[in-house]
PDB file of C-alpha atoms in Angstrom:
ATOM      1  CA  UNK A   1      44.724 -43.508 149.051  1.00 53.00           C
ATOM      2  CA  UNK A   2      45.589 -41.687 152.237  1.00 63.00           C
ATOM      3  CA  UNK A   3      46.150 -44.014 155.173  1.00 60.00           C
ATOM      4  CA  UNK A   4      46.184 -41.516 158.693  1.00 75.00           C
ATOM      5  CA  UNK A   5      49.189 -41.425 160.114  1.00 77.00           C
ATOM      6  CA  UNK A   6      48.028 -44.111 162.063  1.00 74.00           C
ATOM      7  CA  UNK A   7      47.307 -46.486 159.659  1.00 75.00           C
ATOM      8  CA  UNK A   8      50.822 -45.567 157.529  1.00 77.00           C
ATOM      9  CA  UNK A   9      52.636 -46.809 161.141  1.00 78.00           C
ATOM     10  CA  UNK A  10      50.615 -49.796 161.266  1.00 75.00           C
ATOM     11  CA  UNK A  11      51.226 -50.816 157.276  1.00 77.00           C
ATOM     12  CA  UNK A  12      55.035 -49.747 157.938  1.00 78.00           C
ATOM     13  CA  UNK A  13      55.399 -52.050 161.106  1.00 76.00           C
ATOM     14  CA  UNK A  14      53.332 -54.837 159.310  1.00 74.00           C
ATOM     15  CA  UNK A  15      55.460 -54.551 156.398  1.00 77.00           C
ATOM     16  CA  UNK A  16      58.595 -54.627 158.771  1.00 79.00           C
ATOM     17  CA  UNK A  17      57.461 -58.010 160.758  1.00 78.00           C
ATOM     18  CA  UNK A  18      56.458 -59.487 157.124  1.00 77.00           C
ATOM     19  CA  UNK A  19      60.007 -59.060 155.263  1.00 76.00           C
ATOM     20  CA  UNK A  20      61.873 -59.058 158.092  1.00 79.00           C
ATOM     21  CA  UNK A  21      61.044 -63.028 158.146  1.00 76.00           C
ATOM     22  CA  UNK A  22      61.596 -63.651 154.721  1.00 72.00           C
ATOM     23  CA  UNK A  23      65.263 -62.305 155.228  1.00 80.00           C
ATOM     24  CA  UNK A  24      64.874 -64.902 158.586  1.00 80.00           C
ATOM     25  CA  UNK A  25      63.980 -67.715 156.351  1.00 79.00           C
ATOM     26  CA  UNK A  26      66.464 -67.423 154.017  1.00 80.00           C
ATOM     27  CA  UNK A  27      69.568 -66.118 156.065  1.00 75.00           C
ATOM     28  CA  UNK A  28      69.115 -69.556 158.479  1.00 76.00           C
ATOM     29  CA  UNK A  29      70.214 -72.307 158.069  1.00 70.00           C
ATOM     30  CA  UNK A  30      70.952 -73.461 155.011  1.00 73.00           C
ATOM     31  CA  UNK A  31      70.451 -71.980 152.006  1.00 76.00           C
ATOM     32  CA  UNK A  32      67.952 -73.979 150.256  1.00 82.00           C
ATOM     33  CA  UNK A  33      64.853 -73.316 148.255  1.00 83.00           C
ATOM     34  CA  UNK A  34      61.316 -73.106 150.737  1.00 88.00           C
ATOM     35  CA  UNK A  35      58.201 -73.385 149.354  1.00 88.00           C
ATOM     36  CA  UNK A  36      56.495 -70.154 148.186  1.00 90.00           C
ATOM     37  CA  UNK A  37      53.318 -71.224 150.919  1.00 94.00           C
ATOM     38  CA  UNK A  38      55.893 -71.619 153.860  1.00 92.00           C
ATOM     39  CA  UNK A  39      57.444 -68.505 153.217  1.00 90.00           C
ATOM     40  CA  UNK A  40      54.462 -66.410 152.652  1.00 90.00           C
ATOM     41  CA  UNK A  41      52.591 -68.287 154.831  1.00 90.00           C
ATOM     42  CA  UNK A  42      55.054 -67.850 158.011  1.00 91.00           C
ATOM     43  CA  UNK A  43      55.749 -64.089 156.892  1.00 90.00           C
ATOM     44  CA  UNK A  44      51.775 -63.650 157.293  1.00 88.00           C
ATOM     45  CA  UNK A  45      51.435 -65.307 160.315  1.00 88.00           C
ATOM     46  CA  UNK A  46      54.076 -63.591 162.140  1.00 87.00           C
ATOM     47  CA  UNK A  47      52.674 -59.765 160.918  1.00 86.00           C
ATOM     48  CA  UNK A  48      49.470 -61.261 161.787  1.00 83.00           C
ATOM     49  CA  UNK A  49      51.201 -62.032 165.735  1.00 84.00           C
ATOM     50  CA  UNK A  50      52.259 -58.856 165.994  1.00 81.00           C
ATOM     51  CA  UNK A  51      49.243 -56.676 164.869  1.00 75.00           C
ATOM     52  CA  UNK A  52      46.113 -59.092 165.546  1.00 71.00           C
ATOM     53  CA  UNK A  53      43.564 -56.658 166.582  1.00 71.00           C
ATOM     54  CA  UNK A  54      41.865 -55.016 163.366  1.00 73.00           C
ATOM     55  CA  UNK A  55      44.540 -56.208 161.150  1.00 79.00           C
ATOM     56  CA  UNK A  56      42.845 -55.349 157.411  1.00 81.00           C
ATOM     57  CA  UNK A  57      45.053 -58.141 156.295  1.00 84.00           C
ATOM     58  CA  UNK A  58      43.856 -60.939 158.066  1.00 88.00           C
ATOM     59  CA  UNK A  59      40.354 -59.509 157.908  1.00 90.00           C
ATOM     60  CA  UNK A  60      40.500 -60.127 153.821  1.00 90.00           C
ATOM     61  CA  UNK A  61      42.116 -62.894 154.210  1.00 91.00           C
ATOM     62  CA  UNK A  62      39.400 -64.388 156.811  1.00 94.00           C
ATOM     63  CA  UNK A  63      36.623 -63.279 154.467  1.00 95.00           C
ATOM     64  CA  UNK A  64      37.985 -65.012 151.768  1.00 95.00           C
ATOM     65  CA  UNK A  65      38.868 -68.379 153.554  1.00 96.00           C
ATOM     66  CA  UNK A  66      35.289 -68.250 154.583  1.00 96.00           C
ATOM     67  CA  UNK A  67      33.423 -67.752 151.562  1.00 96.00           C
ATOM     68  CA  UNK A  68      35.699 -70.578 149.733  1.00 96.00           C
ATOM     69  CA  UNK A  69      34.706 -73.426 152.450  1.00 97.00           C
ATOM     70  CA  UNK A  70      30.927 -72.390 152.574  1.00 95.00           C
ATOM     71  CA  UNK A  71      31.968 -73.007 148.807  1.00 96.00           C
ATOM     72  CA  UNK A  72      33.079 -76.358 149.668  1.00 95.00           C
ATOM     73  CA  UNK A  73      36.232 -74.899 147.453  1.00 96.00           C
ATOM     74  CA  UNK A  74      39.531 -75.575 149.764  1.00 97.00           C
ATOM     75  CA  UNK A  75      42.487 -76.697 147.051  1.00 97.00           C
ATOM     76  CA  UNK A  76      44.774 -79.708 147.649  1.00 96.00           C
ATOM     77  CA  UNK A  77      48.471 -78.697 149.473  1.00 96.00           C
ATOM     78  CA  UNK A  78      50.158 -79.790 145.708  1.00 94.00           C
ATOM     79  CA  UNK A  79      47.923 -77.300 144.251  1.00 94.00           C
ATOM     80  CA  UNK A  80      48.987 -74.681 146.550  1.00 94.00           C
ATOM     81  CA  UNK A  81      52.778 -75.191 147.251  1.00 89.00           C
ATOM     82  CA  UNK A  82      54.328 -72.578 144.773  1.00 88.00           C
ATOM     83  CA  UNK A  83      51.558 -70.272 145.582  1.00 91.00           C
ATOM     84  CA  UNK A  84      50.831 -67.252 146.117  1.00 92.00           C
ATOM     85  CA  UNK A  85      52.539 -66.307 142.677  1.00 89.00           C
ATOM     86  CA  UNK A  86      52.277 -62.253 143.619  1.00 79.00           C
ATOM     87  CA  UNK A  87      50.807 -59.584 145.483  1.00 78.00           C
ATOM     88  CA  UNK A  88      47.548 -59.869 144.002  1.00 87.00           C
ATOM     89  CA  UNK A  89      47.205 -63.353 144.755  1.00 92.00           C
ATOM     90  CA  UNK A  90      44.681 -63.449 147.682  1.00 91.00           C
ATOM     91  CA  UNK A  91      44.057 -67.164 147.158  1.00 94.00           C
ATOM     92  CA  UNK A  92      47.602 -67.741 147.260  1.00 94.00           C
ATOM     93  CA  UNK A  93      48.013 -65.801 150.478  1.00 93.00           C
ATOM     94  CA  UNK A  94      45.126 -66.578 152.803  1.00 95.00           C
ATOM     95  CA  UNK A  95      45.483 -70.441 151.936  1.00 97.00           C
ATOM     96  CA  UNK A  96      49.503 -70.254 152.582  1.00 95.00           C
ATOM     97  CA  UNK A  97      48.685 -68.477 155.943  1.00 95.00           C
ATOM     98  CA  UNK A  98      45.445 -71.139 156.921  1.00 97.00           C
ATOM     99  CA  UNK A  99      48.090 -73.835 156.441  1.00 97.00           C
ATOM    100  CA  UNK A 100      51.133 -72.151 158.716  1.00 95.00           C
ATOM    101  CA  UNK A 101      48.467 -71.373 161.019  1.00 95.00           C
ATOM    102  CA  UNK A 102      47.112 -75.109 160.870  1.00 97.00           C
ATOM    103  CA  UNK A 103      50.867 -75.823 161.904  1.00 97.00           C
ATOM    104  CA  UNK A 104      51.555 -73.841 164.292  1.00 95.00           C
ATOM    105  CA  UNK A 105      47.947 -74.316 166.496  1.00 95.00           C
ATOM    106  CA  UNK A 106      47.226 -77.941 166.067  1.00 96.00           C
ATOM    107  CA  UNK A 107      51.254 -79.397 167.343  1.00 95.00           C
ATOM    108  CA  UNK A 108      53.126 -78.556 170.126  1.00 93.00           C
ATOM    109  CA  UNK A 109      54.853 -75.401 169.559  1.00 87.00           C
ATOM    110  CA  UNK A 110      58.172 -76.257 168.869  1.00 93.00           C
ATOM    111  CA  UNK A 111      56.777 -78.699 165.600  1.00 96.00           C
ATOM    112  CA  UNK A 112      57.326 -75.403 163.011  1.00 94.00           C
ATOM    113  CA  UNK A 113      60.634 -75.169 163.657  1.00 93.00           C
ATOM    114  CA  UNK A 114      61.717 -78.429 163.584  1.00 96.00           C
ATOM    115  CA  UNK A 115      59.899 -78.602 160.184  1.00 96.00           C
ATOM    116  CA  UNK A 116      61.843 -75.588 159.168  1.00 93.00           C
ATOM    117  CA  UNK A 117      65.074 -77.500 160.053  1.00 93.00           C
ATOM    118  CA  UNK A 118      64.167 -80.166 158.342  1.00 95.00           C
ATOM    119  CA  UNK A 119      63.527 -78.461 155.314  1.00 94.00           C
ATOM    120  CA  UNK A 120      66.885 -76.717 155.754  1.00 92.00           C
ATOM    121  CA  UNK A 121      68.940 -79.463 156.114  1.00 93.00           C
ATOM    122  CA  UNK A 122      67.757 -81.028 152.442  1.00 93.00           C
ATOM    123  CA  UNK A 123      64.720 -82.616 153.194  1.00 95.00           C
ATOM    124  CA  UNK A 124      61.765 -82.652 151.148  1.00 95.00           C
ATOM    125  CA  UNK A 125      58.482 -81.019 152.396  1.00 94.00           C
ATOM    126  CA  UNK A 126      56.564 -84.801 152.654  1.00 96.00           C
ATOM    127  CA  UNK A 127      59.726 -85.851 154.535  1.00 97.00           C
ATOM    128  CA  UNK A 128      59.798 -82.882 156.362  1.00 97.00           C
ATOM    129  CA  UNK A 129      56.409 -83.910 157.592  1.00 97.00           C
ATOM    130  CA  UNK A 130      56.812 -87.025 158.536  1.00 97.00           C
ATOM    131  CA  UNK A 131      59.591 -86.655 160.111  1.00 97.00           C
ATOM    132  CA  UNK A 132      58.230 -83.509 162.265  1.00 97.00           C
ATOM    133  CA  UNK A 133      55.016 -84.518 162.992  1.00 97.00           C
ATOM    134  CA  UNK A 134      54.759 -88.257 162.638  1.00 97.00           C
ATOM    135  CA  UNK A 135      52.115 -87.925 160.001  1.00 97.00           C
ATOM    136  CA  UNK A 136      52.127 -88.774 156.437  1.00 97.00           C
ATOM    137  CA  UNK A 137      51.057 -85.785 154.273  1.00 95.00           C
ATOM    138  CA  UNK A 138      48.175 -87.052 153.056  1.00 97.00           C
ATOM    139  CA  UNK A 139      47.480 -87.335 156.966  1.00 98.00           C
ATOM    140  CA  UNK A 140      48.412 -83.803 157.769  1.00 98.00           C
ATOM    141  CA  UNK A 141      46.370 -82.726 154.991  1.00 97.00           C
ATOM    142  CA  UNK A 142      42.836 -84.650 155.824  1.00 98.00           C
ATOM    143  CA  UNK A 143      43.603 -83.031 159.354  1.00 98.00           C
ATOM    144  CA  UNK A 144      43.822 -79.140 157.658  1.00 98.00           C
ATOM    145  CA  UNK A 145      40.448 -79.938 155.472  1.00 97.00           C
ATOM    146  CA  UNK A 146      38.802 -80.648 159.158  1.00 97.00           C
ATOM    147  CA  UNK A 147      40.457 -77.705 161.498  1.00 97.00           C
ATOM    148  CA  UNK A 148      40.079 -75.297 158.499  1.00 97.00           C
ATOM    149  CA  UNK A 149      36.282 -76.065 158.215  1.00 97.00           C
ATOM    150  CA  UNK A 150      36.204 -75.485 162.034  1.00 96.00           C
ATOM    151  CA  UNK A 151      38.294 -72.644 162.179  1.00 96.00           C
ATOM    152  CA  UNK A 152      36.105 -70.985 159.357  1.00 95.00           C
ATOM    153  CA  UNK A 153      32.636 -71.541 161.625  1.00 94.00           C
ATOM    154  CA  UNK A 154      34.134 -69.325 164.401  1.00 91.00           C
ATOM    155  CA  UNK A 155      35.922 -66.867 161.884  1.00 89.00           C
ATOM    156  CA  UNK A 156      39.066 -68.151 162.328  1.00 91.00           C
ATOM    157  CA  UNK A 157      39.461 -66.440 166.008  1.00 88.00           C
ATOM    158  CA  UNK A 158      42.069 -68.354 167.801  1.00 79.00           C
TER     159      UNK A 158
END
């Protein structure tokens, strides 16, 4: 399919902002493991900050979100935490992203890093959480089923 030249600059600079934070991710810090949803998840988010307005993307990945909570069909965070498994995973990919975004919106702004850290300095992703935002996961988790249902009733426009 022909994209415009347009639309090639726009999947070219998306693709940029996307891998250009999984080399961040891995090149800081230490060099530990992440979760498949935190890096996919904060790859998304941060194409998505760059290129908000009629981002395709987040469009597909709004559409989806929505149709699985009308479906009353939102998957625990174990479920979800090697996910997405590839390209074609749109599950996988809109639920890693709901979860960063979840992060990033609901805490005071310098929370996601600090989790990062955490994670980076050997800690696991419940202790991570705790430890970052005072909240067991099980918490945190209760608190993403709520904002997620919200978010999903205004189409996720933040």
């Amino acid at each position: 399919q022909r994209l415009g030249e347009k639309n090639a600059d726009r999947r070219a600079r998306g693709t940029l902002y996307h891998e250009s934070t999984h080399a961040f991710l891995q090149l800081s810090g230490e060099d530990v493991p992440l979760a498949r949803w935190l890096h996919e998840g904060l790859a998304q988010f941060i194409e998505c900050w760059f290129d908000s307005n009629n981002n395709s993307d987040r469009m597909q990945r709004v559409a989806f979100l929505s149709r699985q909570i009308r479906a009353d069909n939102i998957p625990s965070w174990a479920m979800m935490r090697e996910r997405p498994m590839g390209g074609m995973d749109i599950e996988g990919y809109a639920w890693a992203w709901a979860k960063l975004e979840f992060l990033y919106r609901n805490f005071d702004n310098q929370k996601l890093p600090t989790f990062i850290r955490a994670l980076k300095s050997g800690k696991t992703e419940d202790e991570a959480i705790q430890a970052t935002f005072g909240y067991s996961i099980e918490q945190m988790e209760a608190g993403f089923k709520i904002w997620v249902k919200n978010m999903a009733k205004n189409n996720f426009k933040f």
